XYZ file of C-alpha atoms in Angstrom:
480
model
C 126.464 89.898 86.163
C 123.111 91.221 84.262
C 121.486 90.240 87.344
C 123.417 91.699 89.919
C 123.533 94.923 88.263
C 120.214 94.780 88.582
C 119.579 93.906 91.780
C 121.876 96.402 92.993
C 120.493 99.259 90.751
C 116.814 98.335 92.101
C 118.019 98.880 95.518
C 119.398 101.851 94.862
C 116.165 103.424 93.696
C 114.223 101.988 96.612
C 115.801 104.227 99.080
C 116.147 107.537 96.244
C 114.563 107.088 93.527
C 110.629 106.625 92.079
C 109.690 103.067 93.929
C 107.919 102.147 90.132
C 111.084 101.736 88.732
C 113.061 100.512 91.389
C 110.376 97.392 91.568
C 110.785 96.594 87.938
C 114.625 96.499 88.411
C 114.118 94.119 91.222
C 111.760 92.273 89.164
C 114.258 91.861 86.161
C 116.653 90.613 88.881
C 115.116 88.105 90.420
C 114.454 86.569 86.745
C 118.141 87.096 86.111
C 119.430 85.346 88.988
C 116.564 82.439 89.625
C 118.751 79.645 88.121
C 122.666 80.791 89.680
C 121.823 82.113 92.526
C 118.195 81.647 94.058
C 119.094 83.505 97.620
C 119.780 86.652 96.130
C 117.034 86.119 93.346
C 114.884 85.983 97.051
C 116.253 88.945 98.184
C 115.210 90.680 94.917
C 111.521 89.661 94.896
C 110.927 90.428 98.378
C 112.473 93.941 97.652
C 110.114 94.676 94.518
C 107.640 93.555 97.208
C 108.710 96.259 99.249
C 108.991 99.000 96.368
C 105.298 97.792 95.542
C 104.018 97.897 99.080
C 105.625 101.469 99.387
C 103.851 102.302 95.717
C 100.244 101.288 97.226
C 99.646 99.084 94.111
C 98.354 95.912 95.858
C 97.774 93.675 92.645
C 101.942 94.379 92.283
C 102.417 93.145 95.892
C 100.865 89.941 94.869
C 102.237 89.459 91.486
C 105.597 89.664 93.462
C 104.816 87.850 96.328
C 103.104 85.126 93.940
C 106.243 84.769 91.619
C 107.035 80.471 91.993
C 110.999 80.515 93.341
C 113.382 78.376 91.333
C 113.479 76.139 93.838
C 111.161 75.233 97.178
C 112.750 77.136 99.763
C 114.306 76.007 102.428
C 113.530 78.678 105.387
C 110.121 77.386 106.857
C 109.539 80.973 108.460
C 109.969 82.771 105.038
C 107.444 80.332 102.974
C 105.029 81.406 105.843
C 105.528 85.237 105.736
C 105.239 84.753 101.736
C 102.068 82.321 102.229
C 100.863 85.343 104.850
C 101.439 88.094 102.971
C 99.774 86.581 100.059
C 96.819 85.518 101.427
C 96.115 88.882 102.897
C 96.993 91.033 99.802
C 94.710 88.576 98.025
C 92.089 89.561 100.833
C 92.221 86.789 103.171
C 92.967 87.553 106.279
C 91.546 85.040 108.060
C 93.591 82.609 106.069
C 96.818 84.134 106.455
C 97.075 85.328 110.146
C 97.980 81.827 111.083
C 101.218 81.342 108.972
C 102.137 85.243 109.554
C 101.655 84.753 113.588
C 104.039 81.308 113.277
C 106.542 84.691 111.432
C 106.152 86.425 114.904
C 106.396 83.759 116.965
C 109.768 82.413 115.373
C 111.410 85.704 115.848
C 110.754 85.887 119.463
C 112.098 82.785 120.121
C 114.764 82.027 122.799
C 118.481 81.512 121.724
C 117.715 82.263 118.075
C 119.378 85.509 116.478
C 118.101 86.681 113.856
C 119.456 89.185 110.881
C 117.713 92.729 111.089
C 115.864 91.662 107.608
C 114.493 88.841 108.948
C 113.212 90.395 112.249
C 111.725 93.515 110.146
C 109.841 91.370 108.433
C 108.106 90.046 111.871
C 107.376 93.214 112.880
C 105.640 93.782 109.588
C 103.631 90.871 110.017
C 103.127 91.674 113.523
C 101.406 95.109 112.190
C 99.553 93.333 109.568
C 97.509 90.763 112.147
C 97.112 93.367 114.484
C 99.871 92.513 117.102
C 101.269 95.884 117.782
C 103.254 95.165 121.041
C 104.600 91.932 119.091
C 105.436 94.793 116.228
C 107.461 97.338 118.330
C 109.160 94.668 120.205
C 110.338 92.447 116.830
C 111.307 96.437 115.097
C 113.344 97.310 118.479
C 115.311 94.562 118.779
C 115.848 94.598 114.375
C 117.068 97.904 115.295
C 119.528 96.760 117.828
C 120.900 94.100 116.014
C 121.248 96.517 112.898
C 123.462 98.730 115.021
C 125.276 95.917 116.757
C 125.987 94.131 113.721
C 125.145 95.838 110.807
C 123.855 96.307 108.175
C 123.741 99.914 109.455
C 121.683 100.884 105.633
C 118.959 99.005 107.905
C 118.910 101.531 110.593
C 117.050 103.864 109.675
C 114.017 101.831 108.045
C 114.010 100.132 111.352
C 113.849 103.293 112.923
C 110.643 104.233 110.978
C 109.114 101.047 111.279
C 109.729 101.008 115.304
C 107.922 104.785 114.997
C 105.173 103.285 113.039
C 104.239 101.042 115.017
C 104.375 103.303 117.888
C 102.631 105.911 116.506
C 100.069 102.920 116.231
C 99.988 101.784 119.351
C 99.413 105.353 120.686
C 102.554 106.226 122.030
C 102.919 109.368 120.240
C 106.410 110.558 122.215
C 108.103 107.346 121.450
C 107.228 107.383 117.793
C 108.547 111.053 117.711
C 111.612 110.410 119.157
C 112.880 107.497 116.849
C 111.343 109.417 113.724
C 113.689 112.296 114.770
C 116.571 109.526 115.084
C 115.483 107.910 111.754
C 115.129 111.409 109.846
C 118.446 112.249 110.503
C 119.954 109.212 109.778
C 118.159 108.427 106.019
C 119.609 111.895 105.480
C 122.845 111.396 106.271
C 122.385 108.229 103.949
C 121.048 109.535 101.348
C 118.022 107.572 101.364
C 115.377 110.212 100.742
C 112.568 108.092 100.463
C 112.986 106.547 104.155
C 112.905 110.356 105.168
C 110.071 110.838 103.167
C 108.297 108.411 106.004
C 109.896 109.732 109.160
C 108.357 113.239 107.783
C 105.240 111.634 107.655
C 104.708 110.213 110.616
C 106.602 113.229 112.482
C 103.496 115.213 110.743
C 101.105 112.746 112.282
C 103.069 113.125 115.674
C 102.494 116.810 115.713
C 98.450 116.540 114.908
C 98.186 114.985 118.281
C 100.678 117.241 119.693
C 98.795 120.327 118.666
C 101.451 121.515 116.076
C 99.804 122.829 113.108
C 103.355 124.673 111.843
C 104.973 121.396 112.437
C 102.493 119.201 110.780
C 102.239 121.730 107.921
C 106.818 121.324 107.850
C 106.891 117.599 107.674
C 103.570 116.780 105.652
C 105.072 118.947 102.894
C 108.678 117.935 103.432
C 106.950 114.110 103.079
C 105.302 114.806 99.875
C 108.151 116.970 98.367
C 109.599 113.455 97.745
C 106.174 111.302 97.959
C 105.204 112.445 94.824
C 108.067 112.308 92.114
C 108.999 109.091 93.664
C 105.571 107.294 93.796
C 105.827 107.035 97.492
C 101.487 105.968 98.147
C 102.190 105.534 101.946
C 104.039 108.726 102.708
C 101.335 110.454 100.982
C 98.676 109.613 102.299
C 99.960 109.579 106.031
C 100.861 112.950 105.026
C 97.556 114.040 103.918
C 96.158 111.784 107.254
C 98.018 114.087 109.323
C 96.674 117.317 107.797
C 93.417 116.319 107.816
C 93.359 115.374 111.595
C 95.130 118.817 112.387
C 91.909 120.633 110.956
C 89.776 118.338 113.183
C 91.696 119.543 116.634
C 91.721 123.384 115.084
C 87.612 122.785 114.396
C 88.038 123.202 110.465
C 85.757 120.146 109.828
C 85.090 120.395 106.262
C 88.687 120.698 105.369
C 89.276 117.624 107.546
C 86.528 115.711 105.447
C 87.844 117.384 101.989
C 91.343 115.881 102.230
C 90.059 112.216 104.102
C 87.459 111.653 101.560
C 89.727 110.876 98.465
C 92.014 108.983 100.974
C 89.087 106.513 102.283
C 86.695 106.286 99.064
C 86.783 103.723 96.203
C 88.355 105.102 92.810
C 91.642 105.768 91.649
C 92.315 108.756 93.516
C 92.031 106.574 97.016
C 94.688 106.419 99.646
C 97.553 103.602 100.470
C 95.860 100.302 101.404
C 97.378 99.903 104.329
C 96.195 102.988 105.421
C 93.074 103.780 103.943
C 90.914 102.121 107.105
C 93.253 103.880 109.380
C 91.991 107.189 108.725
C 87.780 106.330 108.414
C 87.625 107.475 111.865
C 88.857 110.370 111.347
C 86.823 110.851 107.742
C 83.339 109.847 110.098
C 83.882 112.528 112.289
C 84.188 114.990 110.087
C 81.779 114.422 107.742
C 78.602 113.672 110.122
C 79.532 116.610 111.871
C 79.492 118.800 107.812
C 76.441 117.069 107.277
C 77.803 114.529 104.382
C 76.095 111.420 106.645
C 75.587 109.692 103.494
C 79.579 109.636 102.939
C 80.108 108.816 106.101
C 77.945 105.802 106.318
C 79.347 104.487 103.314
C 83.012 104.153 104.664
C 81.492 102.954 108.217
C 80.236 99.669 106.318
C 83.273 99.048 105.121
C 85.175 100.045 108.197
C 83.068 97.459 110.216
C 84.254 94.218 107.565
C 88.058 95.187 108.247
C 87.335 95.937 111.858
C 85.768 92.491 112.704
C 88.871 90.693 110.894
C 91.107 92.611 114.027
C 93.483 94.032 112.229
C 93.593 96.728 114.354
C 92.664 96.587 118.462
C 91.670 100.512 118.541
C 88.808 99.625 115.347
C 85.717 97.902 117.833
C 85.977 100.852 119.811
C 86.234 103.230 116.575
C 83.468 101.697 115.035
C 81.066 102.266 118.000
C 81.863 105.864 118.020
C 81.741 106.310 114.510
C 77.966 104.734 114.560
C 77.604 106.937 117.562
C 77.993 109.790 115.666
C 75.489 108.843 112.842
C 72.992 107.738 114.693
C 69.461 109.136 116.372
C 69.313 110.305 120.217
C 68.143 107.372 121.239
C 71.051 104.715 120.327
C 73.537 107.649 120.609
C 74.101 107.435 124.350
C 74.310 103.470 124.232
C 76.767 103.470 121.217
C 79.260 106.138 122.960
C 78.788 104.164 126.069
C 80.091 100.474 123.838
C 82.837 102.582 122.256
C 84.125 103.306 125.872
C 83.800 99.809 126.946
C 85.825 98.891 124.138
C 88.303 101.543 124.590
C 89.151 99.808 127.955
C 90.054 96.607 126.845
C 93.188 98.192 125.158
C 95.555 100.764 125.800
C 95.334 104.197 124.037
C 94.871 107.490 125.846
C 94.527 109.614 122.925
C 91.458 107.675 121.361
C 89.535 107.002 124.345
C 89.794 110.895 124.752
C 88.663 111.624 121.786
C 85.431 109.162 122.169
C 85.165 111.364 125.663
C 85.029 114.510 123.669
C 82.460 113.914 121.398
C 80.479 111.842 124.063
C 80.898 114.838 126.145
C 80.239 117.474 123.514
C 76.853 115.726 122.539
C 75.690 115.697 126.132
C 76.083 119.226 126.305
C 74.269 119.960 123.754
C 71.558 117.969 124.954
C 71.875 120.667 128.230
C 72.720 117.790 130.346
C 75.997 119.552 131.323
C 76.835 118.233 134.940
C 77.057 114.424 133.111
C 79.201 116.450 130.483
C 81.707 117.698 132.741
C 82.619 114.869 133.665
C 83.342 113.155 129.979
C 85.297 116.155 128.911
C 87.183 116.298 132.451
C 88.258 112.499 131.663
C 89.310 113.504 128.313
C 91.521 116.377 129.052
C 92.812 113.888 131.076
C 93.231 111.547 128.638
C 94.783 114.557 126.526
C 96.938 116.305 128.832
C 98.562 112.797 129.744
C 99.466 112.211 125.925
C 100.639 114.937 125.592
C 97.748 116.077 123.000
C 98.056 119.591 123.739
C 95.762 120.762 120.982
C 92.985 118.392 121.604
C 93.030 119.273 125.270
C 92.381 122.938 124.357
C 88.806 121.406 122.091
C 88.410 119.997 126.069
C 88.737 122.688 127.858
C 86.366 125.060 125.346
C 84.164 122.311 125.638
C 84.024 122.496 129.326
C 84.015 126.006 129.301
C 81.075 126.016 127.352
C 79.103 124.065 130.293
C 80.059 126.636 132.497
C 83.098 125.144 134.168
C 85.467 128.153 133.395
C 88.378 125.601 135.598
C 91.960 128.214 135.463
C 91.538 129.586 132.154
C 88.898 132.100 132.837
C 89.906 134.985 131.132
C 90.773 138.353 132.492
C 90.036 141.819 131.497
C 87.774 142.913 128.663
C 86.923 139.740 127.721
C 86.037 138.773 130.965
C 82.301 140.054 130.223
C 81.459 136.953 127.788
C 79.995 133.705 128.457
C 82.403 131.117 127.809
C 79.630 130.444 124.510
C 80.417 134.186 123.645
C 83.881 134.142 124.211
C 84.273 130.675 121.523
C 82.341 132.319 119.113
C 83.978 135.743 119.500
C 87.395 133.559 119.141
C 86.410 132.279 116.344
C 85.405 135.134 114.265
C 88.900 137.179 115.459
C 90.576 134.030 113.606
C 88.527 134.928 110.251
C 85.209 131.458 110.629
C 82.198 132.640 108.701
C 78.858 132.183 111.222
C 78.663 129.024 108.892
C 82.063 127.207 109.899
C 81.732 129.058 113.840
C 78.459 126.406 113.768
C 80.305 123.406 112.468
C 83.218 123.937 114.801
C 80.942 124.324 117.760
C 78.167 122.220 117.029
C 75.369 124.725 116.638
C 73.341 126.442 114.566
C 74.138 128.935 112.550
C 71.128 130.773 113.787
C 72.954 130.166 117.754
C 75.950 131.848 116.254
C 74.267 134.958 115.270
C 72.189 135.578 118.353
C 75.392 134.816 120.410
C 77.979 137.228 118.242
C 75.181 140.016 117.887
C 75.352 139.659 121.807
C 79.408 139.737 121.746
C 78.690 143.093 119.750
C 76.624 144.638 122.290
C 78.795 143.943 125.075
C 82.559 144.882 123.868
C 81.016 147.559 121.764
C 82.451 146.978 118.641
C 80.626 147.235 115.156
C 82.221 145.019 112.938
C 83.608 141.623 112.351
C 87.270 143.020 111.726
C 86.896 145.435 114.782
C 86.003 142.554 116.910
C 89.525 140.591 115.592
C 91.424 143.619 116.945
C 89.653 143.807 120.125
C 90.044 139.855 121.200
C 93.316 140.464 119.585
C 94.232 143.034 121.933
C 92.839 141.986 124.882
C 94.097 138.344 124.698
C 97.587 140.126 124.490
C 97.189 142.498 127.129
C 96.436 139.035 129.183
C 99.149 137.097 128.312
C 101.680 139.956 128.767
C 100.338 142.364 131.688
């Protein structure tokens, strides 16, 4: 009775409550039960697994996953996701992949029908070795079942582990759309730390999307609960998903402020499962602040994870990242890998971003006719999924080589190179010359030459009578 009290309090406080004590609950539980009743003692230990997983403590993921059952059990598929899971956390990959794709495998099989547990647990493994169509199908069809069949307290983590893995695999509308589902459902079921995640990754949705007032709703409804509750993961996708809204607004060191905590060594470090996720992101920011040092740091250890393919975006990631830290000469070659690599898998949004930067370096090396066309292909690559804000870094991009495409502007403004008109922009939003440099890629030096030009031509005298001119004008524009 002891036991079950405490296996049921434990899983209480894993879907409301702070995940630290929920895991200790489930820990006490599985103890309690080993010797009466060793399936539920199972249950227990794989859900302090969970509560640890979601806490981003990785030695209490293997302490849990480590724990000897009472006796050898009998399901070959769950010795092999424990075997799996346990060789990874104890960083060996290589060794379990094997026994965690034999996980994925099984659950795909024909004629077999799996409960939604065990199916969620083969999409997990799926994520873990890098399988992300193997993921989203093994998280779909746990979310059918749970809705056929029950138990319907499963829905809505296999709602945000279906968006995960979608958000993963690039398909940032799908991911939205069963976070929405999943958001309202934990919240109709009281399980606040499940809606703690669909926040999050909503927030990370709405960076592609070009949301900054949505990203800014759902990062801070995420860590509302992230942080009384212990909840690692939602954290730091929340904090992810701020970060890579100040990289498609051009607020660089911000970006590289809130990623560097997330993807350094020390205490203060992001989720696990997470932290290489975000180095990309980190990379960019800081070799474009001038923090290469950083930078090149986390793109050493980015390149050990990336070669154990955990992830099938990281080869082309890690070209562009040493892209961006490297000298002219390898620059070109690098960006011209990372694209290569971007082809062999599918992802609109990252290859676009690869053409952006690509295309934003060759500009600046006043080779704009090759430019034009990298930053054409990436609005493409934008406007297709659906990364509105990104495509407007495109089109100011393009604009800057003198390909003014349908958004030259009209009336007063009209008289400004599309340089002067980005820097003039800029200012009317509050940038220092400093930051106007970093978000454009120029000196500061550029800036000032260009904005005492802007001054000349609108005939304004000040920074804050230049905001109310481009504020006016842009109006006037947009409502003739």
């Amino acid at each position: 009775m002891r036991g079950s009290a405490q296996l049921v309090s434990g899983q209480l406080a894993l879907q409301d409550g702070p995940v630290a004590d929920a895991r200790e609950a489930l820990l006490l539980a599985a103890e309690s039960l080993a010797a009466t009743d060793p399936h539920r003692a199972l249950a227990a230990r794989l859900a302090a697994v969970e509560a640890s997983w979601a806490m981003g403590d990785a030695a209490a993921c293997r302490e849990a996953l480590d724990l000897a059952p009472a006796r050898p059990e009998p399901d070959r598929r769950l010795a092999a996701y424990r075997a799996g899971m346990s060789a990874v956390m104890h960083g060996r990959l290589d060794t379990g992949r094997q026994p965690l794709r034999e996980v994925v495998a099984g659950a795909g099989a024909a004629g077999i029908l799996d409960s939604p547990e065990v199916l969620l647990r083969a999409g997990g493994a799926a994520l873990v070795v890098g399988d992300l169509p193997a993921a989203c199908r093994a998280n779909s069809r746990a979310l059918a079942v749970a809705r056929a069949r029950g138990p319907h307290i499963l829905i809505a983590q296999a709602l945000e582990r279906l968006a995960y893995g979608e958000l993963r695999a690039g398909r940032h509308a799908r991911a939205r759309a069963h976070a929405e589902d999943g958001l309202c459902t934990a919240l109709g079921a009281g399980q606040d730390n499940l809606a703690a995640h669909h926040h999050a990754i909503l927030a990370l949705v709405a960076s592609v999307e070009g949301s900054s007032e949505a990203v800014a709703e759902h990062a801070a409804a995420a860590e509302r609960v992230a942080a009384p509750h212990g909840l690692a993961q939602a954290a730091t996708l929340a904090q992810w998903a701020r970060a890579r809204a100040d990289l498609a607004d051009g607020r660089l060191a911000e970006a590289a402020a809130r990623l560097g905590p997330l993807v350094g060594a020390g205490p203060r470090r992001g989720h696990f499962a997470v932290r290489m996720l975000a180095v990309p992101c980190f990379v960019e920011a800081a070799a474009r602040t001038g923090q290469a040092e950083a930078a090149r740091s986390a793109v050493a250890e980015f390149a050990h994870w990336a070669a154990q393919g955990a992830d099938p975006q990281a080869p082309a990631q890690l070209a562009r990242c040493r892209a961006l830290l490297s000298g002219p000469e390898e620059r070109e070659a690098l960006f011209t890998t990372a694209l290569a690599r971007h082809d062999e898998v599918t992802g609109d949004f990252e290859r676009g971003r690869t053409q952006l930067l690509y295309g934003g370096w060759l500009r600046r090396r006043r080779r704009p006719g090759e430019a034009r066309g990298r930053l054409r292909d990436a609005l493409v690559s934008f406007e297709r999924g659906g990364a509105l804000g990104w495509a407007a870094q495109a089109r100011a991009e393009l604009r800057a080589t003198g390909d003014a495409g349908p958004c030259e502007p009209d009336g007063p403004l009209a008289v400004l190179t599309p340089q002067q008109l980005r820097i003039a922009r800029c200012v009317a939003e509050g940038a220092t010359n400093r930051e106007v440099a970093l978000r454009l890629s120029v000196s500061p030096r550029t800036v000032d030459h260009h904005l005492r030009n802007v001054f000349a031509a609108l005939g304004v005298r000040s920074r804050v009578e230049l905001s109310r001119w481009v504020d006016r004008a842009e109006k006037t524009t947009a409502h003739p």
